[in-house]
Coordinates of C-alpha atoms in Angstrom, one line a residue:
M1 CA 43.2 122.9 89.5
S2 CA 45.6 125.7 88.4
K3 CA 49.1 124.8 87.5
I4 CA 52.1 126.5 89.0
N5 CA 55.2 127.0 86.8
L6 CA 58.1 127.0 89.2
I7 CA 60.1 129.2 86.7
N8 CA 57.6 132.0 87.4
K9 CA 59.2 133.8 90.3
E10 CA 56.1 135.7 91.0
H11 CA 54.6 132.7 92.8
K12 CA 55.0 133.0 96.6
I13 CA 56.5 130.4 98.9
L14 CA 55.6 129.9 102.6
I15 CA 57.9 128.0 104.9
V16 CA 56.2 126.6 108.0
G17 CA 58.9 126.0 110.6
L18 CA 62.2 128.0 110.6
G19 CA 64.5 125.4 111.9
L20 CA 67.7 124.2 110.3
L21 CA 66.1 122.9 107.2
G22 CA 63.3 125.5 107.0
G23 CA 65.9 128.2 107.3
S24 CA 68.2 126.6 104.7
Y25 CA 65.3 126.3 102.2
A26 CA 64.5 130.0 102.9
Q27 CA 68.1 131.1 102.1
G28 CA 68.3 129.0 98.9
L29 CA 64.9 129.9 97.5
T30 CA 65.3 133.7 98.3
D31 CA 68.7 133.5 96.6
V32 CA 67.3 132.3 93.4
G33 CA 64.7 135.0 93.3
F34 CA 61.5 133.8 94.9
Y35 CA 59.3 135.7 97.4
V36 CA 59.7 133.7 100.6
S37 CA 57.8 134.1 103.9
A38 CA 57.6 132.0 107.0
I39 CA 55.6 131.1 110.0
D40 CA 57.3 129.9 113.2
I41 CA 56.3 129.7 116.9
E42 CA 59.3 131.8 117.8
Q43 CA 59.3 135.6 117.0
E44 CA 63.0 135.6 117.5
S45 CA 63.4 133.1 114.6
I46 CA 61.3 135.2 112.3
D47 CA 63.2 138.4 113.2
Y48 CA 66.5 136.7 112.6
A49 CA 65.5 135.4 109.3
I50 CA 64.2 138.8 108.2
E51 CA 67.4 140.5 109.4
K52 CA 69.6 138.1 107.4
G53 CA 67.5 138.5 104.3
Y54 CA 66.3 134.8 104.2
I55 CA 62.7 135.8 104.2
K56 CA 60.7 138.9 103.2
D57 CA 58.3 138.6 106.1
G58 CA 56.9 136.2 108.6
Q59 CA 54.7 135.9 111.6
V60 CA 53.9 133.6 114.5
A61 CA 50.2 133.8 114.1
V62 CA 48.5 131.4 111.7
T63 CA 45.8 133.5 110.0
K64 CA 43.7 132.9 106.8
E65 CA 44.6 136.3 105.5
Y66 CA 48.3 135.5 105.6
V67 CA 48.4 131.8 104.6
S68 CA 46.0 132.2 101.6
Q69 CA 48.5 134.3 99.8
F70 CA 50.9 131.5 99.0
D71 CA 51.1 129.2 96.0
I72 CA 53.7 126.8 97.5
V73 CA 53.9 125.7 101.2
I74 CA 56.9 123.9 102.6
F75 CA 56.4 122.3 106.0
A76 CA 59.6 121.8 108.0
L77 CA 57.9 120.3 111.0
Y78 CA 58.0 117.1 112.9
P79 CA 55.6 114.6 111.3
K80 CA 52.9 114.7 114.0
V81 CA 53.0 118.5 114.2
F82 CA 52.7 118.7 110.5
V83 CA 49.6 116.6 110.5
K84 CA 48.1 118.6 113.3
W85 CA 48.8 121.9 111.5
L86 CA 47.1 120.7 108.3
K87 CA 44.0 119.5 110.2
D88 CA 43.8 122.8 112.0
Y89 CA 44.6 125.2 109.2
Q90 CA 44.1 123.5 105.8
D91 CA 41.0 125.6 105.2
F92 CA 43.5 128.7 105.2
L93 CA 45.3 127.3 102.2
K94 CA 44.4 128.7 98.8
K95 CA 42.7 126.6 96.2
G96 CA 45.3 124.9 94.1
A97 CA 48.2 125.3 96.5
I98 CA 50.9 122.8 96.4
I99 CA 52.3 121.6 99.8
T100 CA 55.5 119.6 100.5
D101 CA 57.7 118.6 103.5
V102 CA 61.1 117.7 104.7
T103 CA 60.2 114.9 107.2
G104 CA 62.0 111.5 107.4
V105 CA 59.0 109.0 107.4
K106 CA 56.5 108.8 104.6
A107 CA 54.2 105.8 104.7
W108 CA 52.6 106.9 108.0
L109 CA 52.5 110.6 106.9
D110 CA 50.9 109.9 103.6
K111 CA 48.2 107.7 105.1
E112 CA 47.4 110.4 107.6
I113 CA 47.2 113.3 105.1
R114 CA 45.4 111.3 102.5
S115 CA 42.6 110.7 105.1
F116 CA 41.6 114.4 105.4
I117 CA 43.3 116.6 102.9
R118 CA 41.1 118.9 100.7
D119 CA 40.6 117.7 97.2
D120 CA 41.7 121.1 95.7
I121 CA 45.1 120.9 97.4
E122 CA 48.0 118.9 96.1
Y123 CA 50.6 117.5 98.3
V124 CA 54.0 116.0 97.2
L125 CA 56.1 114.5 100.1
A126 CA 59.8 115.0 99.8
H127 CA 62.9 114.4 101.8
P128 CA 66.1 116.4 101.5
M129 CA 68.9 114.1 102.5
A130 CA 71.0 116.9 104.1
G131 CA 71.5 118.1 107.6
R132 CA 73.8 119.0 110.4
E133 CA 74.1 118.1 114.1
V134 CA 73.0 121.6 115.2
Y135 CA 69.4 123.1 115.2
G136 CA 67.6 126.3 114.6
V137 CA 67.6 128.9 111.9
K138 CA 70.8 130.5 113.2
N139 CA 72.6 127.4 112.1
S140 CA 70.9 127.2 108.7
N141 CA 73.0 127.1 105.5
K142 CA 71.9 126.5 102.0
A143 CA 75.3 125.0 101.3
I144 CA 74.1 121.7 103.0
F145 CA 72.1 120.9 99.9
K146 CA 75.0 121.2 97.4
G147 CA 75.8 117.7 96.1
A148 CA 73.2 116.0 98.4
N149 CA 70.3 113.7 97.5
Y150 CA 66.7 114.7 97.3
I151 CA 63.9 112.2 97.3
V152 CA 60.4 112.9 96.0
I153 CA 57.5 110.6 96.9
P154 CA 54.6 110.8 94.4
N155 CA 51.0 109.9 95.3
S156 CA 47.7 109.6 93.5
K157 CA 46.5 112.9 94.9
A158 CA 49.2 114.9 93.1
S159 CA 49.4 115.7 89.4
E160 CA 52.5 115.0 87.4
E161 CA 52.9 118.8 87.1
A162 CA 53.0 119.2 90.9
I163 CA 55.4 116.3 91.3
S164 CA 57.8 117.8 88.6
L165 CA 57.5 121.2 90.3
I166 CA 58.7 119.8 93.6
E167 CA 61.6 117.9 91.7
D168 CA 62.6 121.2 90.1
L169 CA 62.5 122.9 93.6
G170 CA 65.1 120.4 94.7
R171 CA 67.3 121.1 91.7
L172 CA 67.0 124.8 92.3
L173 CA 68.3 124.4 95.8
G174 CA 71.4 122.6 94.5
F175 CA 70.7 118.9 95.2
K176 CA 72.8 116.8 92.9
N177 CA 70.5 113.7 92.7
V178 CA 66.7 114.1 92.5
V179 CA 64.9 110.7 92.6
R180 CA 61.5 109.3 93.0
L181 CA 60.6 106.6 95.5
S182 CA 57.4 105.0 96.8
N183 CA 56.5 105.4 100.5
E184 CA 57.6 101.9 101.2
E185 CA 60.9 102.2 99.3
H186 CA 61.6 105.5 101.0
D187 CA 60.9 104.1 104.6
E188 CA 63.0 101.0 104.0
M189 CA 65.9 103.0 102.6
I190 CA 65.8 105.6 105.4
G191 CA 65.4 102.9 108.0
F192 CA 68.8 101.5 106.9
L193 CA 70.8 104.6 105.8
S194 CA 69.7 107.1 108.4
Q195 CA 67.7 105.7 111.3
L196 CA 69.8 102.5 111.8
T197 CA 73.0 104.6 111.7
H198 CA 71.7 106.8 114.3
C199 CA 70.8 103.8 116.5
I200 CA 74.4 102.5 116.1
A201 CA 75.9 105.9 116.9
V202 CA 73.6 106.3 120.0
S203 CA 74.6 102.7 121.2
L204 CA 78.3 103.4 120.8
M205 CA 78.1 106.6 122.9
T206 CA 76.0 104.9 125.6
C207 CA 77.6 101.4 126.0
K208 CA 80.7 102.7 127.7
E209 CA 81.6 105.7 129.9
S210 CA 83.1 108.1 127.4
K211 CA 84.1 111.2 129.3
H212 CA 87.8 110.2 129.6
L213 CA 88.0 108.6 126.3
V214 CA 88.1 112.0 124.6
E215 CA 91.7 112.2 125.6
Y216 CA 92.6 109.1 123.5
T217 CA 90.2 108.9 120.6
G218 CA 91.1 109.1 117.0
D219 CA 89.1 110.0 113.9
S220 CA 87.5 106.7 113.5
F221 CA 85.4 107.0 116.6
R222 CA 84.6 110.6 115.9
D223 CA 83.4 109.8 112.4
L224 CA 81.3 106.8 113.7
T225 CA 79.6 108.9 116.4
R226 CA 79.2 112.3 114.7
I227 CA 75.5 111.8 114.5
A228 CA 75.2 110.7 118.2
R229 CA 74.7 114.3 119.2
I230 CA 71.0 113.8 118.5
N231 CA 67.6 115.6 118.9
E232 CA 65.8 113.1 121.1
N233 CA 62.4 114.5 120.5
M234 CA 62.5 114.3 116.7
W235 CA 64.5 111.0 116.4
S236 CA 62.4 109.1 118.9
E237 CA 59.2 110.2 116.9
L238 CA 60.8 109.2 113.6
F239 CA 62.0 105.7 115.1
L240 CA 58.5 104.8 116.3
L241 CA 56.7 106.0 113.2
N242 CA 58.9 103.7 111.1
K243 CA 59.1 101.1 113.9
E244 CA 58.5 97.9 111.8
E245 CA 61.0 98.8 109.1
L246 CA 63.6 100.1 111.5
L247 CA 63.5 96.9 113.5
R248 CA 64.0 94.8 110.3
Q249 CA 67.0 96.9 109.6
M250 CA 68.4 96.4 113.1
D251 CA 67.8 92.7 112.9
L252 CA 69.8 92.8 109.6
F253 CA 72.6 94.6 111.2
L254 CA 72.7 92.4 114.3
K255 CA 72.8 89.3 112.1
Q256 CA 75.8 90.5 110.3
F257 CA 77.5 91.9 113.4
T258 CA 77.1 88.6 115.0
K259 CA 78.5 86.8 112.0
L260 CA 81.7 89.0 112.3
K261 CA 81.8 88.4 116.0
E262 CA 81.8 84.7 115.4
T263 CA 84.7 84.8 113.0
I264 CA 86.7 86.5 115.8
E265 CA 85.6 84.0 118.4
N266 CA 86.5 81.1 116.1
D267 CA 89.8 82.6 114.8
D268 CA 88.3 82.3 111.3
V269 CA 90.7 84.6 109.5
E270 CA 89.6 83.6 106.0
E271 CA 85.9 84.4 106.7
M272 CA 86.8 87.6 108.5
K273 CA 88.9 88.7 105.5
S274 CA 86.1 87.8 103.2
I275 CA 83.7 90.0 105.0
M276 CA 86.2 92.9 105.0
R277 CA 86.7 92.5 101.3
V278 CA 82.9 92.8 100.6
S279 CA 82.8 95.8 103.0
T280 CA 85.7 97.5 101.0
K281 CA 84.0 96.8 97.7
N282 CA 80.7 98.1 98.8
R283 CA 82.1 101.3 100.3
E284 CA 83.7 102.1 97.0
Y285 CA 80.3 103.0 95.6
F286 CA 80.1 105.9 98.1
D287 CA 83.5 107.2 97.3
Q288 CA 82.8 107.7 93.6

């Protein structure tokens, strides 16, 4: 299998899916000198990205003539759509192509891809820990990657060169921390840090009628519920594809929430303060 040196800007990159992340990838990679193209189901998104200079060219049709040009293919699609695309069109990919993704669940995805992917294609799953509460290429912005975390998930069907290439891609996009995790480590971490927090935000916004509360709220409620403005199609799919791990994290939260509730019920001030001291100490790691 041929090796791709990411430093060589002659290699061409295809982004499949020009949403918020796909568009932000396009901006960032174009700005550092790569030839970037895109496929999207909306011609309007392609036209907008070309007009803004995010991509050189793009199309809505998936053809072998077009797809086979590219050395690196980045999939910014929902997990099930990503798998279906590969099943339908992997024969269009050039021999030795390296593919990666941006999706928020990995164990399920890795198992699915491993079951059918061509032997002469390398895939390295990745997860940019960056985003906004808006969608579409018109809201994309490469600045969301600056200082953020980027997770790479190696697998036995990818060479060390391919894994390093995807790590370099993250660094070129401006991510501060580039780390490797296994599928299981990733899904446990994302179940707690991302999926559980979205569940909490959704619960806060749906447990009480909120329309009139906007006249009284302060920053604490706004901060806690920022992510409650949610894409129901994407997040419901992610929750169910990581169901067992997310349920474990929800049980963990419920146990601790119940413990805090009991300190209030029992007027247990010392235990309440103890929990708050642990909370303050643990939060300090994120403020560094």
